[in-house]
mmCIF file of C-alpha atoms and ligand atoms in Angstrom:
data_model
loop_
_atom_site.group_PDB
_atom_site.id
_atom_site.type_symbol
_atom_site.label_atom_id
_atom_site.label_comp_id
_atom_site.label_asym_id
_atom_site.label_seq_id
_atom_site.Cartn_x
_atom_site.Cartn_y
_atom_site.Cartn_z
ATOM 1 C CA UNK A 44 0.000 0.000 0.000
ATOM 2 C CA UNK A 45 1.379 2.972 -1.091
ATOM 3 C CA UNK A 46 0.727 6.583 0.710
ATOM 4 C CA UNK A 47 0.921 10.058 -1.102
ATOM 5 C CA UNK A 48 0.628 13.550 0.103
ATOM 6 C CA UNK A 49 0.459 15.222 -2.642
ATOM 7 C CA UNK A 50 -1.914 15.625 -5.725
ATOM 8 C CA UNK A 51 0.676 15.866 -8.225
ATOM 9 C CA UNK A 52 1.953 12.228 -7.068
ATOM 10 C CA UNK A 53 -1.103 10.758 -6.620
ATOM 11 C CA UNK A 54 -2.093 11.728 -9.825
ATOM 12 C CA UNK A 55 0.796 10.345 -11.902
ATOM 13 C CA UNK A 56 0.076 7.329 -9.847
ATOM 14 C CA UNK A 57 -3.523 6.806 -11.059
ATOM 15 C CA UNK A 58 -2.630 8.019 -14.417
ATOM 16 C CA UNK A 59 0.116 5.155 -14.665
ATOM 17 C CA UNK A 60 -2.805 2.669 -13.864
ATOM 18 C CA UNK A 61 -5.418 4.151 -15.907
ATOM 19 C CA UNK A 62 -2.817 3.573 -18.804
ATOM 20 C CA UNK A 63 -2.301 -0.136 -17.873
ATOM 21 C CA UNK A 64 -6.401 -0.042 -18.246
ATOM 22 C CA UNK A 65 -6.734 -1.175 -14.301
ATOM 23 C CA UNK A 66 -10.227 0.605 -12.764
ATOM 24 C CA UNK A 67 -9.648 2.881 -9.613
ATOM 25 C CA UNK A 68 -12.420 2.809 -6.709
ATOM 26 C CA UNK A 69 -12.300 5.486 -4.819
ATOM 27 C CA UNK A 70 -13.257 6.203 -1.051
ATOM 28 C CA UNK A 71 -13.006 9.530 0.179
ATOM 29 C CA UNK A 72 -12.747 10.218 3.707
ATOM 30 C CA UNK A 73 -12.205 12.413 6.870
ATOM 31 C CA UNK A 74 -10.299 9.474 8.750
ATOM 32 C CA UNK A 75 -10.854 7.700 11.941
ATOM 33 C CA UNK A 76 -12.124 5.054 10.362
ATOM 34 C CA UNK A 77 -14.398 2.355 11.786
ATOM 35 C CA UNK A 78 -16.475 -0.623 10.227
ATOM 36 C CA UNK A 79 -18.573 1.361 7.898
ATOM 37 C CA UNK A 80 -15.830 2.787 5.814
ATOM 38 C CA UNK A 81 -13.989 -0.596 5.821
ATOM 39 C CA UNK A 82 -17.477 -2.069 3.947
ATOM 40 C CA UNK A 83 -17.422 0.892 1.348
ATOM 41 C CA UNK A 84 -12.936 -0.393 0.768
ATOM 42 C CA UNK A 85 -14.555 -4.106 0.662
ATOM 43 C CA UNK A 86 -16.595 -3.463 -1.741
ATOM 44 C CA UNK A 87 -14.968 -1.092 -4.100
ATOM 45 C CA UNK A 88 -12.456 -3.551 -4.060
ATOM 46 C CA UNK A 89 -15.062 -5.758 -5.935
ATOM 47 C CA UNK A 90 -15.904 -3.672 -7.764
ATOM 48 C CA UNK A 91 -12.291 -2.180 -9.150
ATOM 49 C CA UNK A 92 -8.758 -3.407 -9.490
ATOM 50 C CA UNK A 93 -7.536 -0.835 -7.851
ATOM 51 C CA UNK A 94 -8.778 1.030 -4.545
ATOM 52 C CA UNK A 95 -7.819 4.137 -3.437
ATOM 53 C CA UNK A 96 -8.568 5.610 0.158
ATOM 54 C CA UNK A 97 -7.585 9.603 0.884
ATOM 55 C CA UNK A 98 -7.622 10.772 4.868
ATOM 56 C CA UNK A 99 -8.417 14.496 4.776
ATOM 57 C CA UNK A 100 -10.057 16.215 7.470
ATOM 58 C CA UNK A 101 -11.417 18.786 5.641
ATOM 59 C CA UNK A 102 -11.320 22.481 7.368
ATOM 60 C CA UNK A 103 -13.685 23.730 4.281
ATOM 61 C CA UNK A 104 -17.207 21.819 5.030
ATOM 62 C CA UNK A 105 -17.101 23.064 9.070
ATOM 63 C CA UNK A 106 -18.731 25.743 9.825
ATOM 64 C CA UNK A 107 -17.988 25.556 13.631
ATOM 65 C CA UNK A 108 -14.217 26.506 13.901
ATOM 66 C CA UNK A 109 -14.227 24.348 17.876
ATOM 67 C CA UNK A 110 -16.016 21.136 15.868
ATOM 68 C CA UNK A 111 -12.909 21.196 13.372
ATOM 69 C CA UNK A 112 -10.392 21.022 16.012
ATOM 70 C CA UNK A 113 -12.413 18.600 18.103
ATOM 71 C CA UNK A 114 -12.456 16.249 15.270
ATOM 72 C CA UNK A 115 -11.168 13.027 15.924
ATOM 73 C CA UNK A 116 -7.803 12.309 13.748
ATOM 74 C CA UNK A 117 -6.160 8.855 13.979
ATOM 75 C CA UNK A 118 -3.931 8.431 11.092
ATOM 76 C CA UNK A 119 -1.611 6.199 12.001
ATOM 77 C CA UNK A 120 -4.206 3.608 13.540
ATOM 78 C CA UNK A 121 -5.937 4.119 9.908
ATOM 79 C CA UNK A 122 -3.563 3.167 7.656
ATOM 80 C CA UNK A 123 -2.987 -0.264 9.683
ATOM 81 C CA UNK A 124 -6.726 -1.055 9.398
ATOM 82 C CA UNK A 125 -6.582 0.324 5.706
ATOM 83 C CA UNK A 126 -3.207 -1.962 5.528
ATOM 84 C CA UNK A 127 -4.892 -4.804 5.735
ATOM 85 C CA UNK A 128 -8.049 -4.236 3.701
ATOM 86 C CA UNK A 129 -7.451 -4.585 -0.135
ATOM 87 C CA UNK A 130 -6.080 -0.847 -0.401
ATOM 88 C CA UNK A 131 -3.712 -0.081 -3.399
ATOM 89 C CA UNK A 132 -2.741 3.479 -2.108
ATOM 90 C CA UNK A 133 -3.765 6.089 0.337
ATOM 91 C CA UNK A 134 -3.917 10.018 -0.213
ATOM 92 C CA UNK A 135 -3.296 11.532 3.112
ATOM 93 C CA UNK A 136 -2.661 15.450 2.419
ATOM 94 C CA UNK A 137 -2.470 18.601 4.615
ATOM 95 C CA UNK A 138 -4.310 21.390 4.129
ATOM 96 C CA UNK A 139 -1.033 23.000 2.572
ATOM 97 C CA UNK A 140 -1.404 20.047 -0.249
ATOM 98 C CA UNK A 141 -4.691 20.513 -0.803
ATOM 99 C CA UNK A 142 -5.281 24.979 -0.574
ATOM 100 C CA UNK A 143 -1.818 25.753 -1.069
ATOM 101 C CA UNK A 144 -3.166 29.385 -2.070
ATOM 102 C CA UNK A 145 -5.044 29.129 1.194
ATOM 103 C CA UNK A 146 -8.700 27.860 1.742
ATOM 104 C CA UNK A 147 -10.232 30.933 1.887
ATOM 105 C CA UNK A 148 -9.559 31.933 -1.941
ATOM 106 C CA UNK A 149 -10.191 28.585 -3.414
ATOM 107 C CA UNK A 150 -12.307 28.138 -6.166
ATOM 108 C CA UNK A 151 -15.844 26.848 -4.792
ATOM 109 C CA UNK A 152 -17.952 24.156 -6.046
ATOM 110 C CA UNK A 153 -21.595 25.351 -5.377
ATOM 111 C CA UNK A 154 -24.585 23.197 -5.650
ATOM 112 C CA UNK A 155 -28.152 25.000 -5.856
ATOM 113 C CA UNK A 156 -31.121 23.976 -4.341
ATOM 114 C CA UNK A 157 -30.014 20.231 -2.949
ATOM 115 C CA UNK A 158 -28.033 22.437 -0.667
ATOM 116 C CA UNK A 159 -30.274 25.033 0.828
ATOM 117 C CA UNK A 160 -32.410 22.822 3.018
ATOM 118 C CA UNK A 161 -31.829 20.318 5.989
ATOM 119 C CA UNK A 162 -28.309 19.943 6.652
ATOM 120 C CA UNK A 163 -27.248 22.930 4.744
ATOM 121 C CA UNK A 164 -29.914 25.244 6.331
ATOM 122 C CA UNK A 165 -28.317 23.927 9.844
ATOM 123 C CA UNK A 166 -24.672 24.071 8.773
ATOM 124 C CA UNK A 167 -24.421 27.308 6.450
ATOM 125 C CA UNK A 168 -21.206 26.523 3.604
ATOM 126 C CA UNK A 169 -21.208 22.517 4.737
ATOM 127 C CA UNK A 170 -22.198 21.882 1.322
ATOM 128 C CA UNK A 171 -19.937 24.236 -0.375
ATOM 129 C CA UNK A 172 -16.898 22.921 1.387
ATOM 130 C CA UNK A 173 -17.765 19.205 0.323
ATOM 131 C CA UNK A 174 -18.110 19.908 -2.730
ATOM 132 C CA UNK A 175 -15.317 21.798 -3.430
ATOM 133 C CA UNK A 176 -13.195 19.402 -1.807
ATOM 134 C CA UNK A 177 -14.407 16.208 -3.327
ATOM 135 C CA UNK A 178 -14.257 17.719 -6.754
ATOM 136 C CA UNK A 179 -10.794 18.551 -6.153
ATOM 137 C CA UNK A 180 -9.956 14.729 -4.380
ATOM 138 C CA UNK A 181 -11.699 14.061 -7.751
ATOM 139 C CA UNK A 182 -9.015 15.665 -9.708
ATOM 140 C CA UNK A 183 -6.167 14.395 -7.632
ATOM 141 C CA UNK A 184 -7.140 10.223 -7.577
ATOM 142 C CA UNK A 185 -8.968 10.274 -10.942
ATOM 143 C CA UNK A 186 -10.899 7.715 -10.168
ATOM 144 C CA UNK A 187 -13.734 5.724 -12.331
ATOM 145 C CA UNK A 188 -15.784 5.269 -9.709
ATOM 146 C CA UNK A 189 -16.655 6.514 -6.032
ATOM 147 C CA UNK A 190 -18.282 4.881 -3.158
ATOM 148 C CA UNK A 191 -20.224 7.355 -0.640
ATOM 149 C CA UNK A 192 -22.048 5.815 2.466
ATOM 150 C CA UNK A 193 -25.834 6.712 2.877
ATOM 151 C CA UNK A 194 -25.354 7.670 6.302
ATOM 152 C CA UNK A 195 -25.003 11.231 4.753
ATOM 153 C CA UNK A 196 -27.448 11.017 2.639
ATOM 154 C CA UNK A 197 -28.065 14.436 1.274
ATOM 155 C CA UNK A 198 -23.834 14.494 0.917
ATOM 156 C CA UNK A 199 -24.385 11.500 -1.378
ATOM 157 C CA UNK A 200 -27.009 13.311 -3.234
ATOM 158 C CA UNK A 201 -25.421 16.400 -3.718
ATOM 159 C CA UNK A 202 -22.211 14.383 -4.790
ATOM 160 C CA UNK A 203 -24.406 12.615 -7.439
ATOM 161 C CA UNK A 204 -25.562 16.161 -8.744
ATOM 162 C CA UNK A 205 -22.281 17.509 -8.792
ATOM 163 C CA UNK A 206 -20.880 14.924 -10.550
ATOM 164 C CA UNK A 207 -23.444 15.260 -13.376
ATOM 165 C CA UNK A 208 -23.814 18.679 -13.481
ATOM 166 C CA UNK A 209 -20.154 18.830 -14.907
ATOM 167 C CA UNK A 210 -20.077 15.856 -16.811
ATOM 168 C CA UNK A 211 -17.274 13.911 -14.642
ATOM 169 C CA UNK A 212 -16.445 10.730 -16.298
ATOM 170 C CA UNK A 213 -16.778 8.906 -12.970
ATOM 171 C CA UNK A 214 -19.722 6.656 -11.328
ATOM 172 C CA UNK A 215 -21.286 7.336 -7.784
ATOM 173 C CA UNK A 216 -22.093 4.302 -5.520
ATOM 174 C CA UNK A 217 -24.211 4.887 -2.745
ATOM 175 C CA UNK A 218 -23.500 2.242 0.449
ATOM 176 C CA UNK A 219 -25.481 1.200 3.006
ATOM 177 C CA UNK A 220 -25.165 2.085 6.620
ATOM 178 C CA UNK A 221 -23.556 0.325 8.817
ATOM 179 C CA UNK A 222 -24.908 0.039 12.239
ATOM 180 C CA UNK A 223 -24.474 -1.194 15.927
ATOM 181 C CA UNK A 224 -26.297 -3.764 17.018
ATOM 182 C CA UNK A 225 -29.046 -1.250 19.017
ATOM 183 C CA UNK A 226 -29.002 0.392 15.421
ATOM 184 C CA UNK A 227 -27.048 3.868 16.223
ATOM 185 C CA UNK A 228 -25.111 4.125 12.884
ATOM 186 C CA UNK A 229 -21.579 4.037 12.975
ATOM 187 C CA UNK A 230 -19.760 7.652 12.726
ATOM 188 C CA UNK A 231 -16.202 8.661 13.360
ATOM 189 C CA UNK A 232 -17.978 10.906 16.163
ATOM 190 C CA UNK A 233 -19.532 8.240 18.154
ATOM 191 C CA UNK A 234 -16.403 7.960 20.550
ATOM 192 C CA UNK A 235 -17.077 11.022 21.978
ATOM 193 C CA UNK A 236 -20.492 10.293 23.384
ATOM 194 C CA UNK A 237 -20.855 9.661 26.961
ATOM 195 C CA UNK A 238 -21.963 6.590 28.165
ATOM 196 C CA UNK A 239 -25.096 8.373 29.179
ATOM 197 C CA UNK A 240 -25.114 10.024 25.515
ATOM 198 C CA UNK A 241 -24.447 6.400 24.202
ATOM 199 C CA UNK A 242 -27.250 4.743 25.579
ATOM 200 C CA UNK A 243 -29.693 7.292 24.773
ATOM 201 C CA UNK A 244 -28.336 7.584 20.992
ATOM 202 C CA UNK A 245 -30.053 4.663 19.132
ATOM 203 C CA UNK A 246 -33.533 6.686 20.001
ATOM 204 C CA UNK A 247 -32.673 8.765 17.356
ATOM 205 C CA UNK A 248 -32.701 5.940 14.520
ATOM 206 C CA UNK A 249 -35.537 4.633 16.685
ATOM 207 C CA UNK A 250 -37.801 7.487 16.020
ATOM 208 C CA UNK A 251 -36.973 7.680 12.558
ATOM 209 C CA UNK A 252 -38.083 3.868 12.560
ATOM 210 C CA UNK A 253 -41.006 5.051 13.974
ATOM 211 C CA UNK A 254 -42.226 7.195 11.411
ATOM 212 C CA UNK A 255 -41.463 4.974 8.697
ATOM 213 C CA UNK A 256 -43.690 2.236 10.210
ATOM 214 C CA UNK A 257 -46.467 4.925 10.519
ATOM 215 C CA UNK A 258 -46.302 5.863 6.563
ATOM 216 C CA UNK A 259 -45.898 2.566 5.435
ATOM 217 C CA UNK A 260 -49.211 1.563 7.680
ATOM 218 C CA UNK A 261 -50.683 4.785 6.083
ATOM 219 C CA UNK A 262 -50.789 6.999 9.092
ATOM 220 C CA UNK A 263 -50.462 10.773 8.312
ATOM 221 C CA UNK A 264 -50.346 13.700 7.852
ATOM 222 C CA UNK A 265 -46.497 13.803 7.557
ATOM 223 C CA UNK A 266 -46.005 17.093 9.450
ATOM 224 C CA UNK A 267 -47.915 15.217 12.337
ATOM 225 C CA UNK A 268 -45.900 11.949 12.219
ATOM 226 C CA UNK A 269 -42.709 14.183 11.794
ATOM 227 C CA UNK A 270 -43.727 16.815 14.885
ATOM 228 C CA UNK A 271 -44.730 13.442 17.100
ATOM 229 C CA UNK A 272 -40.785 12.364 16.562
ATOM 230 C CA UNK A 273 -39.579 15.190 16.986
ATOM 231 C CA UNK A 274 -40.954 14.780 20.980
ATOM 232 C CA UNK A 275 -39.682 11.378 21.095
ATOM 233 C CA UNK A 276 -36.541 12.860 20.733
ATOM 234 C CA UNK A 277 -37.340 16.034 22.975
ATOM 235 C CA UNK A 278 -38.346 13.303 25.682
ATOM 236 C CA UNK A 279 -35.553 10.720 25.421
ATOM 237 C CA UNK A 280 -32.882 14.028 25.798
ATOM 238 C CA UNK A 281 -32.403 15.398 22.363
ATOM 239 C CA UNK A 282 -32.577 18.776 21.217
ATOM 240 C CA UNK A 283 -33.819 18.091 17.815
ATOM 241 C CA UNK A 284 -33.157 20.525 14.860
ATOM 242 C CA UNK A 285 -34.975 18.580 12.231
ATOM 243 C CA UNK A 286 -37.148 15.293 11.559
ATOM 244 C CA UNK A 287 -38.107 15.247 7.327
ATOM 245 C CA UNK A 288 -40.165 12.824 5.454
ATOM 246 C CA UNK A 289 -38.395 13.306 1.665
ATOM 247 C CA UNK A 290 -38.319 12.363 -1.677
ATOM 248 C CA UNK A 291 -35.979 10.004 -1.912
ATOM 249 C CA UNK A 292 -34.417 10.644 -5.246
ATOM 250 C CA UNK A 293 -34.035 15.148 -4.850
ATOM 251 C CA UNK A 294 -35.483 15.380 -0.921
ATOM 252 C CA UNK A 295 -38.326 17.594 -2.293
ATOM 253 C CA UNK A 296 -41.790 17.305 0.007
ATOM 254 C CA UNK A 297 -42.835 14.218 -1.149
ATOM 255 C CA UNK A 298 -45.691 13.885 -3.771
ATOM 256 C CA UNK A 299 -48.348 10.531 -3.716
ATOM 257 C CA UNK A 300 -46.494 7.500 -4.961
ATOM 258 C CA UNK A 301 -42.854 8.463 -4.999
ATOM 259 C CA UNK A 302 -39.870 6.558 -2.842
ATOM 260 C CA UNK A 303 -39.537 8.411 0.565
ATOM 261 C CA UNK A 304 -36.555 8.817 3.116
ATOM 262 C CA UNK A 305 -37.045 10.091 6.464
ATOM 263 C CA UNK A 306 -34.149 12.357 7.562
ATOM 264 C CA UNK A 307 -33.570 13.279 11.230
ATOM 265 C CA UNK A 308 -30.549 15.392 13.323
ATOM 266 C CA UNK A 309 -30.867 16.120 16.936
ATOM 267 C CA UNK A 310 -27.962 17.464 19.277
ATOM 268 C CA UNK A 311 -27.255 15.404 21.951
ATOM 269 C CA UNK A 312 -24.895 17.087 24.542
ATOM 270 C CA UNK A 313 -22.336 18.727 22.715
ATOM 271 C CA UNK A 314 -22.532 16.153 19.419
ATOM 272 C CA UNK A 315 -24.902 16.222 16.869
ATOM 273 C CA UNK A 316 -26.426 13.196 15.275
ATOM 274 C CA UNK A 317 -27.953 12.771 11.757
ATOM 275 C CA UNK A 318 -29.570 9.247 10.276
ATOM 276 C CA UNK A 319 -32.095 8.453 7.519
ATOM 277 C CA UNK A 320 -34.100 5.699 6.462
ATOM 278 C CA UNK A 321 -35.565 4.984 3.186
ATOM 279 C CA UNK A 322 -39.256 3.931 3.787
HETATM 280 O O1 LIG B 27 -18.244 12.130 4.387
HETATM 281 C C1 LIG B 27 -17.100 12.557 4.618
HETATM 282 O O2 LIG B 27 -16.310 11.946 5.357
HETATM 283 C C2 LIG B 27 -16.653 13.876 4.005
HETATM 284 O O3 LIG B 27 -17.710 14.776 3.916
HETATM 285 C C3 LIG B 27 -15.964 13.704 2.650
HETATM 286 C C4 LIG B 27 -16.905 13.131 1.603
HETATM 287 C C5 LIG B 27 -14.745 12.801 2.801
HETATM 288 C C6 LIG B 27 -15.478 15.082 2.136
HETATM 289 O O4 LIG B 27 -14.593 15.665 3.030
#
């Protein structure tokens, strides 16, 4: 497994195997990596000959300055667990690598509409700064295909749009998430819940579980089902910010017939939480 830290190498890299005609997977990710990135490696290694895996924690998509330095970074520990998945190279840079003009006069990647609601009406830029930055990872691995985990689920949309808005030659592969055994999804933030936090985390999934049972047995309105969550959450310690029964292809307010997602993030403590299900 080789490592690079800059795009320049890791570019000549891929385009050595491109011209040898081997397919590059790509994972993208902020590190700290736990079970549900090492199923998104597994299986772009089926899917590709080659897989590559960057480890950028990404000071662009935070729009809380404390959050960004609070985030968990364990590189070391992640490239022996990347070591001994089928990884072909990892693209670790610093933020030097990656803005070398300096982050704040980078070219952005904005994506209308997708972006204004949910998580990018609670985290103004979030979207901005993904964008940007996975266009740009993009660029650097050249990859023909890129696995994002539905756990972010309007990320993965908004990556989707991106990527056909300007006509990248690459396909987007949406993964399943992976979850603990109470059903909290796994996220590189979960180690910093209490054990309190911890035990009262799963409600969150729970409620959203909740609501997709009540659609699927008919019950409505949505707003109601959606508000009646909402105080699950208020009553098993969450401060909620949002609970959203979507379209599941654009996360429009649904119309009669079409697939649905529920969407929910709640604050517990000093984390924040965000799940989905598709119902
Ligand atoms: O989902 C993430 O970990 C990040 O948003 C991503 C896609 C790696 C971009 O920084």
């Amino acid at each position: 497994m080789q490592v690079f830290d800059q795009v320049r190498d890791m570019q000549q890299h891929s385009l050595s195997w491109r011209a040898a005609g081997w397919r590059i997977a790509f994972v993208p990710t902020m590190g700290n990596l736990h079970e549900g990135h090492a199923d998104l490696v597994r299986e772009a290694a089926r899917r590709a000959d080659k897989v590559v895996v960057s480890i950028f924690v990404n000071p662009l998509q935070f729009n809380d300055a404390a959050d960004f330095q609070r985030y968990p970074r364990s590189l070391n520990d992640d490239l022996l667990t990347l070591s001994k998945l089928n990884v072909s190279a990892v693209f670790a840079p610093d933020e030097q690598a990656m803005y070398p003009e300096g982050r704040e006069s980078v070219t952005r990647v904005e994506v209308p509409g997708l972006t204004e609601e949910l998580e990018g009406r609670q985290r103004p830029g979030h979207f901005t700064g993904v964008a940007t930055v996975v266009t740009k990872l993009f660029q650097a691995v050249l990859p023909d295909l890129a696995l994002f985990g539905e756990k972010d689920y309007q990320q993965l949309l908004v990556v989707r749009k991106l990527a056909a808005d300007l006509n990248l030659p690459l396909e987007i592969v949406g993964w399943p998430t992976r979850r603990e055994p109470d059903g909290l999804a796994l996220s590189s933030r979960n180690q910093q819940l209490s054990v309190d936090e911890r035990e009262r985390a799963p409600q969150l999934f729970a409620a959203l579980q909740r609501v997709a049972e009540q659609v699927r047995g008919g019950q409505g309105p949505f707003s109601a089902l959606e508000s009646k969550a909402r105080e699950q959450l208020v009553a098993a310690g969450f401060v909620p910010e949002y609970v959203s029964i979507r379209s599941a292809t654009d996360l429009r307010l649904p119309v009669a017939g079409e697939p649905l997602v529920v969407l929910g993030a709640a604050r517990l403590g000093t984390l924040r939480l965000i799940d989905n299900l598709r119902i």
